[in-house]
Amino acid sequence: MRRWNGWGDSTVDYPLPSGAITYLVGALGASEPHVDARIETVLANLAPSRLQATTLISTNPLDRLLHARGQSLPDWIALRSGNIGPVPDGVVYPQTGEQVREILNYAARVGAHLIPYGGGTSVVGHINPREGAVPVLTLDLGKMNHMLDLDTSSRLARFEAGVAGPGIEQQLKKHGFTLGHFPQSWEYSTLGGWIATRSTGQQSCYYGRIEALFAGGLLETPQGTVPLRSYPASAAGPDLRQAVLGSEGRLGVITEATVRIRPLPERESFYGIFFPTWGHGVKASRVIAQEQIPVSMIRLSDSEETVTTLALAGMPRLKGMADVLLGALGLKEGRCLMILGLTGSRAAFPPIADSAFEVVRAHGGISTGSLIGNQWRRSRFRSPYLRNTLWERGYALDTIETASPWSSLEALRLAMLAAVDQCFQSVGVPVLRFSHISHVYRDGASLYLTLLYPRSEDPEDTLSIWQDVKRATSNTIITNQGTISHQHGIGIDHRDYLIAEKTELGVAACRALAKTFDPQGLMNPGKGWPGPDEI
């Protein structure tokens, strides 16, 4: 059974080894766990539904609670404290596009707001109902999870949009294919959600971001059905597929999606590589990207993340061996870990590996083989469960992400870290903060910051720190020409910063498009771009 107030399957744990606990206490001090709200109490305190239950609509309190929040730190604070805020008045589980059409018509008749819901993994507020007098209905597409068509000659597969990552891969694997889109939320996030938020998978260097994989689909809007044809190329005006990408439920409900697939790779390996400094690793990453060496993944951790990752992974023997080996080779303090992924055919694999490792060696990198890389691969979809363990130990964890050109990446990283330090110093709370690059492009790279700090007995204090840090780092991103979101979308948390990236005229164009498909403003209002009264 899925956790109602945390990440993932309630039967799956991520225990911290004793060495990791010692490390955390040494870095952040002991943090006492605080009692979380009981689900029975939360359910008893929910406001009554303003909708009438029907054969399609559930007003069951548990269904409503399970669809009230996503996976951001503010969501966790709300769920764990019991201060949930608004919840949907009803939840509907359509099984066909016709039923989605029926629900859209119903919402138009009664004036209800509609929130499309995939896997509930949003970390920026996409699925959270807003306060207001209008009832809210959440459309959970989880039952629409089947492959509808497979065109092997064109390498296209058509799915219902509620299918989650494992379901996509299981259905394709039977035919020898893969989509290859592996965000960290892969266990639960859905195809429709990936498209609606412009998701990026961990191996995007090889498979591409979701916009490269999305070939077409079907959009159900309050004004009617919009087919998105799967043309390989077209010059017939603006591409509506691009408008649907990143639309965050404001235009309608994505019910079907056709995606570009590949044969299952014949060979795949992940390697652990240490660089003497962050700068050495960044230069190697840039050269690999700009020379278009077809690796599948580059994840470069700064020295703080390198130390913390090895400590929390509970691999003291491996860390000790690395200390001795790398120390003898001159890599001591400040070394940075890269996980390098290679994917492809058996014939193509050796020349790709030769080219990549030539760049690595030229920039001072030392490979430790596949031991660390394979450890990362085994735990990459299990690591989100670490958030549960850390919370229950009394620590809050969050991430902040952006992307920028190579020329400004380091200045942006240092400015963001400085903003984080200033926020925590001002309230006298210790923090572990570290960064990594996880997606590289010819002209730049993504940048991820992770924050780990003791949570307060008062959930409002924990939330207040997060709000200050989010505000400070978002302003820093805008000032330093970064994007406000590389892969998580806009939702609620990034909405106030969108105008700085798109301009008022650009945001007005987004609003005009939404009004064309949804003149009553029923679809996920308040998410993505701000309304005219919110500028």
PDB file of N, CA and C in Angstrom, residues 145-230:
ATOM      1  N   ASN A 145      -4.072   2.900 -18.289  1.00  0.00           N
ATOM      2  CA  ASN A 145      -2.653   2.547 -18.220  1.00  0.00           C
ATOM      3  C   ASN A 145      -2.227   1.495 -19.242  1.00  0.00           C
ATOM      4  N   HIS A 146      -2.932   1.423 -20.363  1.00  0.00           N
ATOM      5  CA  HIS A 146      -2.655   0.359 -21.327  1.00  0.00           C
ATOM      6  C   HIS A 146      -1.946   0.890 -22.574  1.00  0.00           C
ATOM      7  N   MET A 147      -1.157  -0.006 -23.190  1.00  0.00           N
ATOM      8  CA  MET A 147      -0.615   0.289 -24.518  1.00  0.00           C
ATOM      9  C   MET A 147      -1.710   0.004 -25.541  1.00  0.00           C
ATOM     10  N   LEU A 148      -1.986   0.971 -26.412  1.00  0.00           N
ATOM     11  CA  LEU A 148      -3.088   0.858 -27.358  1.00  0.00           C
ATOM     12  C   LEU A 148      -2.627   0.427 -28.745  1.00  0.00           C
ATOM     13  N   ASP A 149      -1.363   0.734 -29.062  1.00  0.00           N
ATOM     14  CA  ASP A 149      -0.883   0.402 -30.403  1.00  0.00           C
ATOM     15  C   ASP A 149       0.640   0.392 -30.395  1.00  0.00           C
ATOM     16  N   LEU A 150       1.231  -0.483 -31.194  1.00  0.00           N
ATOM     17  CA  LEU A 150       2.683  -0.550 -31.345  1.00  0.00           C
ATOM     18  C   LEU A 150       3.008  -0.628 -32.831  1.00  0.00           C
ATOM     19  N   ASP A 151       3.689   0.399 -33.320  1.00  0.00           N
ATOM     20  CA  ASP A 151       4.115   0.462 -34.712  1.00  0.00           C
ATOM     21  C   ASP A 151       5.619   0.202 -34.740  1.00  0.00           C
ATOM     22  N   THR A 152       5.987  -1.057 -34.961  1.00  0.00           N
ATOM     23  CA  THR A 152       7.404  -1.425 -34.854  1.00  0.00           C
ATOM     24  C   THR A 152       8.235  -0.847 -35.991  1.00  0.00           C
ATOM     25  N   SER A 153       7.650  -0.692 -37.173  1.00  0.00           N
ATOM     26  CA  SER A 153       8.426  -0.153 -38.287  1.00  0.00           C
ATOM     27  C   SER A 153       8.738   1.329 -38.084  1.00  0.00           C
ATOM     28  N   SER A 154       7.791   2.076 -37.503  1.00  0.00           N
ATOM     29  CA  SER A 154       8.018   3.499 -37.218  1.00  0.00           C
ATOM     30  C   SER A 154       8.612   3.718 -35.835  1.00  0.00           C
ATOM     31  N   ARG A 155       8.654   2.657 -35.050  1.00  0.00           N
ATOM     32  CA  ARG A 155       9.115   2.725 -33.661  1.00  0.00           C
ATOM     33  C   ARG A 155       8.326   3.770 -32.871  1.00  0.00           C
ATOM     34  N   LEU A 156       7.010   3.601 -32.937  1.00  0.00           N
ATOM     35  CA  LEU A 156       6.079   4.439 -32.195  1.00  0.00           C
ATOM     36  C   LEU A 156       5.169   3.541 -31.369  1.00  0.00           C
ATOM     37  N   ALA A 157       4.880   3.956 -30.143  1.00  0.00           N
ATOM     38  CA  ALA A 157       3.949   3.230 -29.280  1.00  0.00           C
ATOM     39  C   ALA A 157       2.930   4.217 -28.748  1.00  0.00           C
ATOM     40  N   ARG A 158       1.655   3.813 -28.751  1.00  0.00           N
ATOM     41  CA  ARG A 158       0.580   4.680 -28.255  1.00  0.00           C
ATOM     42  C   ARG A 158       0.052   4.103 -26.940  1.00  0.00           C
ATOM     43  N   PHE A 159       0.046   4.949 -25.909  1.00  0.00           N
ATOM     44  CA  PHE A 159      -0.389   4.541 -24.575  1.00  0.00           C
ATOM     45  C   PHE A 159      -1.518   5.434 -24.081  1.00  0.00           C
ATOM     46  N   GLU A 160      -2.328   4.882 -23.187  1.00  0.00           N
ATOM     47  CA  GLU A 160      -3.179   5.734 -22.366  1.00  0.00           C
ATOM     48  C   GLU A 160      -2.263   6.526 -21.424  1.00  0.00           C
ATOM     49  N   ALA A 161      -2.637   7.763 -21.138  1.00  0.00           N
ATOM     50  CA  ALA A 161      -1.688   8.680 -20.492  1.00  0.00           C
ATOM     51  C   ALA A 161      -1.497   8.442 -19.004  1.00  0.00           C
ATOM     52  N   GLY A 162      -2.313   7.609 -18.385  1.00  0.00           N
ATOM     53  CA  GLY A 162      -2.159   7.355 -16.954  1.00  0.00           C
ATOM     54  C   GLY A 162      -1.165   6.266 -16.623  1.00  0.00           C
ATOM     55  N   VAL A 163      -0.494   5.707 -17.620  1.00  0.00           N
ATOM     56  CA  VAL A 163       0.453   4.618 -17.376  1.00  0.00           C
ATOM     57  C   VAL A 163       1.710   5.162 -16.699  1.00  0.00           C
ATOM     58  N   ALA A 164       2.158   4.476 -15.648  1.00  0.00           N
ATOM     59  CA  ALA A 164       3.364   4.880 -14.922  1.00  0.00           C
ATOM     60  C   ALA A 164       4.604   4.253 -15.556  1.00  0.00           C
ATOM     61  N   GLY A 165       5.774   4.716 -15.122  1.00  0.00           N
ATOM     62  CA  GLY A 165       7.033   4.272 -15.697  1.00  0.00           C
ATOM     63  C   GLY A 165       7.184   2.759 -15.789  1.00  0.00           C
ATOM     64  N   PRO A 166       7.003   2.021 -14.686  1.00  0.00           N
ATOM     65  CA  PRO A 166       7.163   0.562 -14.771  1.00  0.00           C
ATOM     66  C   PRO A 166       6.202  -0.085 -15.757  1.00  0.00           C
ATOM     67  N   GLY A 167       4.965   0.429 -15.838  1.00  0.00           N
ATOM     68  CA  GLY A 167       3.992  -0.134 -16.771  1.00  0.00           C
ATOM     69  C   GLY A 167       4.393   0.072 -18.213  1.00  0.00           C
ATOM     70  N   ILE A 168       4.965   1.209 -18.518  1.00  0.00           N
ATOM     71  CA  ILE A 168       5.444   1.466 -19.877  1.00  0.00           C
ATOM     72  C   ILE A 168       6.532   0.467 -20.249  1.00  0.00           C
ATOM     73  N   GLU A 169       7.523   0.345 -19.366  1.00  0.00           N
ATOM     74  CA  GLU A 169       8.661  -0.518 -19.688  1.00  0.00           C
ATOM     75  C   GLU A 169       8.263  -1.990 -19.738  1.00  0.00           C
ATOM     76  N   GLN A 170       7.363  -2.422 -18.846  1.00  0.00           N
ATOM     77  CA  GLN A 170       6.931  -3.826 -18.860  1.00  0.00           C
ATOM     78  C   GLN A 170       6.210  -4.165 -20.160  1.00  0.00           C
ATOM     79  N   GLN A 171       5.343  -3.255 -20.620  1.00  0.00           N
ATOM     80  CA  GLN A 171       4.579  -3.532 -21.835  1.00  0.00           C
ATOM     81  C   GLN A 171       5.459  -3.479 -23.083  1.00  0.00           C
ATOM     82  N   LEU A 172       6.447  -2.581 -23.084  1.00  0.00           N
ATOM     83  CA  LEU A 172       7.345  -2.496 -24.235  1.00  0.00           C
ATOM     84  C   LEU A 172       8.362  -3.631 -24.266  1.00  0.00           C
ATOM     85  N   LYS A 173       8.827  -4.030 -23.083  1.00  0.00           N
ATOM     86  CA  LYS A 173       9.876  -5.045 -23.014  1.00  0.00           C
ATOM     87  C   LYS A 173       9.439  -6.361 -23.663  1.00  0.00           C
ATOM     88  N   LYS A 174       8.158  -6.681 -23.574  1.00  0.00           N
ATOM     89  CA  LYS A 174       7.649  -7.913 -24.197  1.00  0.00           C
ATOM     90  C   LYS A 174       7.911  -7.942 -25.694  1.00  0.00           C
ATOM     91  N   HIS A 175       8.050  -6.760 -26.284  1.00  0.00           N
ATOM     92  CA  HIS A 175       8.259  -6.657 -27.732  1.00  0.00           C
ATOM     93  C   HIS A 175       9.678  -6.237 -28.077  1.00  0.00           C
ATOM     94  N   GLY A 176      10.555  -6.187 -27.069  1.00  0.00           N
ATOM     95  CA  GLY A 176      11.951  -5.871 -27.307  1.00  0.00           C
ATOM     96  C   GLY A 176      12.274  -4.392 -27.396  1.00  0.00           C
ATOM     97  N   PHE A 177      11.388  -3.529 -26.823  1.00  0.00           N
ATOM     98  CA  PHE A 177      11.591  -2.089 -26.912  1.00  0.00           C
ATOM     99  C   PHE A 177      11.633  -1.440 -25.529  1.00  0.00           C
ATOM    100  N   THR A 178      12.066  -0.183 -25.521  1.00  0.00           N
ATOM    101  CA  THR A 178      12.067   0.622 -24.299  1.00  0.00           C
ATOM    102  C   THR A 178      11.768   2.069 -24.668  1.00  0.00           C
ATOM    103  N   LEU A 179      11.184   2.811 -23.745  1.00  0.00           N
ATOM    104  CA  LEU A 179      11.057   4.259 -23.901  1.00  0.00           C
ATOM    105  C   LEU A 179      12.314   4.940 -23.364  1.00  0.00           C
ATOM    106  N   GLY A 180      12.832   4.448 -22.246  1.00  0.00           N
ATOM    107  CA  GLY A 180      14.081   4.974 -21.705  1.00  0.00           C
ATOM    108  C   GLY A 180      13.935   6.266 -20.935  1.00  0.00           C
ATOM    109  N   HIS A 181      12.727   6.574 -20.477  1.00  0.00           N
ATOM    110  CA  HIS A 181      12.527   7.799 -19.699  1.00  0.00           C
ATOM    111  C   HIS A 181      12.477   7.405 -18.221  1.00  0.00           C
ATOM    112  N   PHE A 182      13.528   7.786 -17.475  1.00  0.00           N
ATOM    113  CA  PHE A 182      13.682   7.309 -16.102  1.00  0.00           C
ATOM    114  C   PHE A 182      13.917   8.457 -15.119  1.00  0.00           C
ATOM    115  N   PRO A 183      12.894   9.271 -14.844  1.00  0.00           N
ATOM    116  CA  PRO A 183      13.055  10.249 -13.760  1.00  0.00           C
ATOM    117  C   PRO A 183      13.145   9.513 -12.424  1.00  0.00           C
ATOM    118  N   GLN A 184      13.610  10.206 -11.389  1.00  0.00           N
ATOM    119  CA  GLN A 184      13.732   9.545 -10.091  1.00  0.00           C
ATOM    120  C   GLN A 184      12.363   9.099  -9.569  1.00  0.00           C
ATOM    121  N   SER A 185      11.301   9.773 -10.008  1.00  0.00           N
ATOM    122  CA  SER A 185       9.936   9.436  -9.588  1.00  0.00           C
ATOM    123  C   SER A 185       9.334   8.321 -10.430  1.00  0.00           C
ATOM    124  N   TRP A 186      10.142   7.643 -11.234  1.00  0.00           N
ATOM    125  CA  TRP A 186       9.695   6.666 -12.232  1.00  0.00           C
ATOM    126  C   TRP A 186       8.716   5.639 -11.685  1.00  0.00           C
ATOM    127  N   GLU A 187       8.875   5.250 -10.438  1.00  0.00           N
ATOM    128  CA  GLU A 187       8.018   4.210  -9.851  1.00  0.00           C
ATOM    129  C   GLU A 187       6.543   4.591  -9.910  1.00  0.00           C
ATOM    130  N   TYR A 188       6.233   5.895  -9.804  1.00  0.00           N
ATOM    131  CA  TYR A 188       4.843   6.336  -9.734  1.00  0.00           C
ATOM    132  C   TYR A 188       4.450   7.357 -10.801  1.00  0.00           C
ATOM    133  N   SER A 189       5.383   8.181 -11.272  1.00  0.00           N
ATOM    134  CA  SER A 189       5.006   9.242 -12.211  1.00  0.00           C
ATOM    135  C   SER A 189       4.538   8.644 -13.532  1.00  0.00           C
ATOM    136  N   THR A 190       3.713   9.406 -14.251  1.00  0.00           N
ATOM    137  CA  THR A 190       3.014   8.868 -15.411  1.00  0.00           C
ATOM    138  C   THR A 190       3.406   9.579 -16.702  1.00  0.00           C
ATOM    139  N   LEU A 191       3.072   8.937 -17.802  1.00  0.00           N
ATOM    140  CA  LEU A 191       3.383   9.481 -19.120  1.00  0.00           C
ATOM    141  C   LEU A 191       2.717  10.842 -19.317  1.00  0.00           C
ATOM    142  N   GLY A 192       1.443  10.952 -18.964  1.00  0.00           N
ATOM    143  CA  GLY A 192       0.749  12.222 -19.110  1.00  0.00           C
ATOM    144  C   GLY A 192       1.371  13.304 -18.238  1.00  0.00           C
ATOM    145  N   GLY A 193       1.766  12.939 -17.030  1.00  0.00           N
ATOM    146  CA  GLY A 193       2.422  13.889 -16.141  1.00  0.00           C
ATOM    147  C   GLY A 193       3.766  14.338 -16.678  1.00  0.00           C
ATOM    148  N   TRP A 194       4.518  13.411 -17.268  1.00  0.00           N
ATOM    149  CA  TRP A 194       5.822  13.781 -17.853  1.00  0.00           C
ATOM    150  C   TRP A 194       5.632  14.826 -18.951  1.00  0.00           C
ATOM    151  N   ILE A 195       4.627  14.604 -19.800  1.00  0.00           N
ATOM    152  CA  ILE A 195       4.379  15.528 -20.909  1.00  0.00           C
ATOM    153  C   ILE A 195       3.906  16.880 -20.375  1.00  0.00           C
ATOM    154  N   ALA A 196       2.998  16.853 -19.425  1.00  0.00           N
ATOM    155  CA  ALA A 196       2.405  18.088 -18.910  1.00  0.00           C
ATOM    156  C   ALA A 196       3.399  18.952 -18.153  1.00  0.00           C
ATOM    157  N   THR A 197       4.519  18.358 -17.700  1.00  0.00           N
ATOM    158  CA  THR A 197       5.506  19.131 -16.928  1.00  0.00           C
ATOM    159  C   THR A 197       6.875  19.202 -17.597  1.00  0.00           C
ATOM    160  N   ARG A 198       7.010  18.683 -18.806  1.00  0.00           N
ATOM    161  CA  ARG A 198       8.295  18.667 -19.529  1.00  0.00           C
ATOM    162  C   ARG A 198       9.384  17.956 -18.706  1.00  0.00           C
ATOM    163  N   SER A 199       9.112  16.722 -18.404  1.00  0.00           N
ATOM    164  CA  SER A 199       9.996  15.929 -17.558  1.00  0.00           C
ATOM    165  C   SER A 199      11.302  15.566 -18.275  1.00  0.00           C
ATOM    166  N   THR A 200      12.317  15.286 -17.447  1.00  0.00           N
ATOM    167  CA  THR A 200      13.611  14.807 -17.957  1.00  0.00           C
ATOM    168  C   THR A 200      13.975  13.512 -17.241  1.00  0.00           C
ATOM    169  N   GLY A 201      14.344  12.488 -17.994  1.00  0.00           N
ATOM    170  CA  GLY A 201      14.770  11.228 -17.406  1.00  0.00           C
ATOM    171  C   GLY A 201      16.263  11.220 -17.127  1.00  0.00           C
ATOM    172  N   GLN A 202      16.694  10.328 -16.245  1.00  0.00           N
ATOM    173  CA  GLN A 202      18.088  10.312 -15.812  1.00  0.00           C
ATOM    174  C   GLN A 202      19.060  10.037 -16.956  1.00  0.00           C
ATOM    175  N   GLN A 203      18.623   9.318 -17.978  1.00  0.00           N
ATOM    176  CA  GLN A 203      19.512   8.995 -19.099  1.00  0.00           C
ATOM    177  C   GLN A 203      19.142   9.811 -20.342  1.00  0.00           C
ATOM    178  N   SER A 204      18.868  11.082 -20.118  1.00  0.00           N
ATOM    179  CA  SER A 204      18.400  11.944 -21.202  1.00  0.00           C
ATOM    180  C   SER A 204      19.453  12.185 -22.275  1.00  0.00           C
ATOM    181  N   CYS A 205      20.737  12.027 -21.942  1.00  0.00           N
ATOM    182  CA  CYS A 205      21.775  12.204 -22.968  1.00  0.00           C
ATOM    183  C   CYS A 205      21.585  11.239 -24.129  1.00  0.00           C
ATOM    184  N   TYR A 206      21.069  10.063 -23.856  1.00  0.00           N
ATOM    185  CA  TYR A 206      20.908   9.024 -24.879  1.00  0.00           C
ATOM    186  C   TYR A 206      19.473   8.984 -25.412  1.00  0.00           C
ATOM    187  N   TYR A 207      18.499   8.980 -24.498  1.00  0.00           N
ATOM    188  CA  TYR A 207      17.105   8.816 -24.907  1.00  0.00           C
ATOM    189  C   TYR A 207      16.415  10.137 -25.232  1.00  0.00           C
ATOM    190  N   GLY A 208      16.891  11.239 -24.660  1.00  0.00           N
ATOM    191  CA  GLY A 208      16.259  12.532 -24.875  1.00  0.00           C
ATOM    192  C   GLY A 208      15.258  12.881 -23.787  1.00  0.00           C
ATOM    193  N   ARG A 209      14.992  14.174 -23.655  1.00  0.00           N
ATOM    194  CA  ARG A 209      13.949  14.645 -22.755  1.00  0.00           C
ATOM    195  C   ARG A 209      12.578  14.236 -23.292  1.00  0.00           C
ATOM    196  N   ILE A 210      11.532  14.436 -22.516  1.00  0.00           N
ATOM    197  CA  ILE A 210      10.209  13.969 -22.935  1.00  0.00           C
ATOM    198  C   ILE A 210       9.755  14.664 -24.212  1.00  0.00           C
ATOM    199  N   GLU A 211      10.173  15.937 -24.460  1.00  0.00           N
ATOM    200  CA  GLU A 211       9.741  16.589 -25.686  1.00  0.00           C
ATOM    201  C   GLU A 211      10.334  15.925 -26.926  1.00  0.00           C
ATOM    202  N   ALA A 212      11.460  15.242 -26.772  1.00  0.00           N
ATOM    203  CA  ALA A 212      12.024  14.501 -27.898  1.00  0.00           C
ATOM    204  C   ALA A 212      11.322  13.161 -28.104  1.00  0.00           C
ATOM    205  N   LEU A 213      10.682  12.659 -27.065  1.00  0.00           N
ATOM    206  CA  LEU A 213      10.025  11.351 -27.117  1.00  0.00           C
ATOM    207  C   LEU A 213       8.547  11.455 -27.473  1.00  0.00           C
ATOM    208  N   PHE A 214       7.932  12.600 -27.176  1.00  0.00           N
ATOM    209  CA  PHE A 214       6.500  12.799 -27.388  1.00  0.00           C
ATOM    210  C   PHE A 214       6.229  13.077 -28.861  1.00  0.00           C
ATOM    211  N   ALA A 215       5.513  12.155 -29.514  1.00  0.00           N
ATOM    212  CA  ALA A 215       5.250  12.285 -30.951  1.00  0.00           C
ATOM    213  C   ALA A 215       3.841  12.767 -31.252  1.00  0.00           C
ATOM    214  N   GLY A 216       2.920  12.610 -30.329  1.00  0.00           N
ATOM    215  CA  GLY A 216       1.542  13.021 -30.569  1.00  0.00           C
ATOM    216  C   GLY A 216       0.631  12.476 -29.487  1.00  0.00           C
ATOM    217  N   GLY A 217      -0.664  12.659 -29.663  1.00  0.00           N
ATOM    218  CA  GLY A 217      -1.582  12.166 -28.646  1.00  0.00           C
ATOM    219  C   GLY A 217      -2.977  12.709 -28.819  1.00  0.00           C
ATOM    220  N   LEU A 218      -3.685  12.732 -27.708  1.00  0.00           N
ATOM    221  CA  LEU A 218      -5.079  13.175 -27.702  1.00  0.00           C
ATOM    222  C   LEU A 218      -5.291  14.052 -26.479  1.00  0.00           C
ATOM    223  N   LEU A 219      -5.831  15.247 -26.709  1.00  0.00           N
ATOM    224  CA  LEU A 219      -6.102  16.190 -25.627  1.00  0.00           C
ATOM    225  C   LEU A 219      -7.601  16.413 -25.554  1.00  0.00           C
ATOM    226  N   GLU A 220      -8.187  16.127 -24.397  1.00  0.00           N
ATOM    227  CA  GLU A 220      -9.607  16.404 -24.165  1.00  0.00           C
ATOM    228  C   GLU A 220      -9.714  17.747 -23.455  1.00  0.00           C
ATOM    229  N   THR A 221     -10.362  18.707 -24.083  1.00  0.00           N
ATOM    230  CA  THR A 221     -10.502  20.034 -23.516  1.00  0.00           C
ATOM    231  C   THR A 221     -11.978  20.327 -23.261  1.00  0.00           C
ATOM    232  N   PRO A 222     -12.288  21.329 -22.444  1.00  0.00           N
ATOM    233  CA  PRO A 222     -13.698  21.689 -22.247  1.00  0.00           C
ATOM    234  C   PRO A 222     -14.408  22.084 -23.541  1.00  0.00           C
ATOM    235  N   GLN A 223     -13.653  22.512 -24.554  1.00  0.00           N
ATOM    236  CA  GLN A 223     -14.246  22.913 -25.825  1.00  0.00           C
ATOM    237  C   GLN A 223     -14.300  21.797 -26.858  1.00  0.00           C
ATOM    238  N   GLY A 224     -13.672  20.663 -26.550  1.00  0.00           N
ATOM    239  CA  GLY A 224     -13.705  19.568 -27.495  1.00  0.00           C
ATOM    240  C   GLY A 224     -12.406  18.785 -27.513  1.00  0.00           C
ATOM    241  N   THR A 225     -12.360  17.781 -28.378  1.00  0.00           N
ATOM    242  CA  THR A 225     -11.205  16.897 -28.483  1.00  0.00           C
ATOM    243  C   THR A 225     -10.220  17.450 -29.507  1.00  0.00           C
ATOM    244  N   VAL A 226      -8.929  17.455 -29.137  1.00  0.00           N
ATOM    245  CA  VAL A 226      -7.880  17.944 -30.029  1.00  0.00           C
ATOM    246  C   VAL A 226      -6.914  16.799 -30.319  1.00  0.00           C
ATOM    247  N   PRO A 227      -6.976  16.211 -31.530  1.00  0.00           N
ATOM    248  CA  PRO A 227      -5.976  15.199 -31.883  1.00  0.00           C
ATOM    249  C   PRO A 227      -4.649  15.875 -32.209  1.00  0.00           C
ATOM    250  N   LEU A 228      -3.577  15.286 -31.716  1.00  0.00           N
ATOM    251  CA  LEU A 228      -2.223  15.789 -31.961  1.00  0.00           C
ATOM    252  C   LEU A 228      -1.520  14.754 -32.825  1.00  0.00           C
ATOM    253  N   ARG A 229      -1.479  15.001 -34.124  1.00  0.00           N
ATOM    254  CA  ARG A 229      -1.003  14.009 -35.086  1.00  0.00           C
ATOM    255  C   ARG A 229       0.488  13.702 -34.893  1.00  0.00           C
ATOM    256  N   SER A 230       0.842  12.449 -35.141  1.00  0.00           N
ATOM    257  CA  SER A 230       2.226  11.996 -34.956  1.00  0.00           C
ATOM    258  C   SER A 230       3.001  12.097 -36.265  1.00  0.00           C
TER     259      SER A 230
END
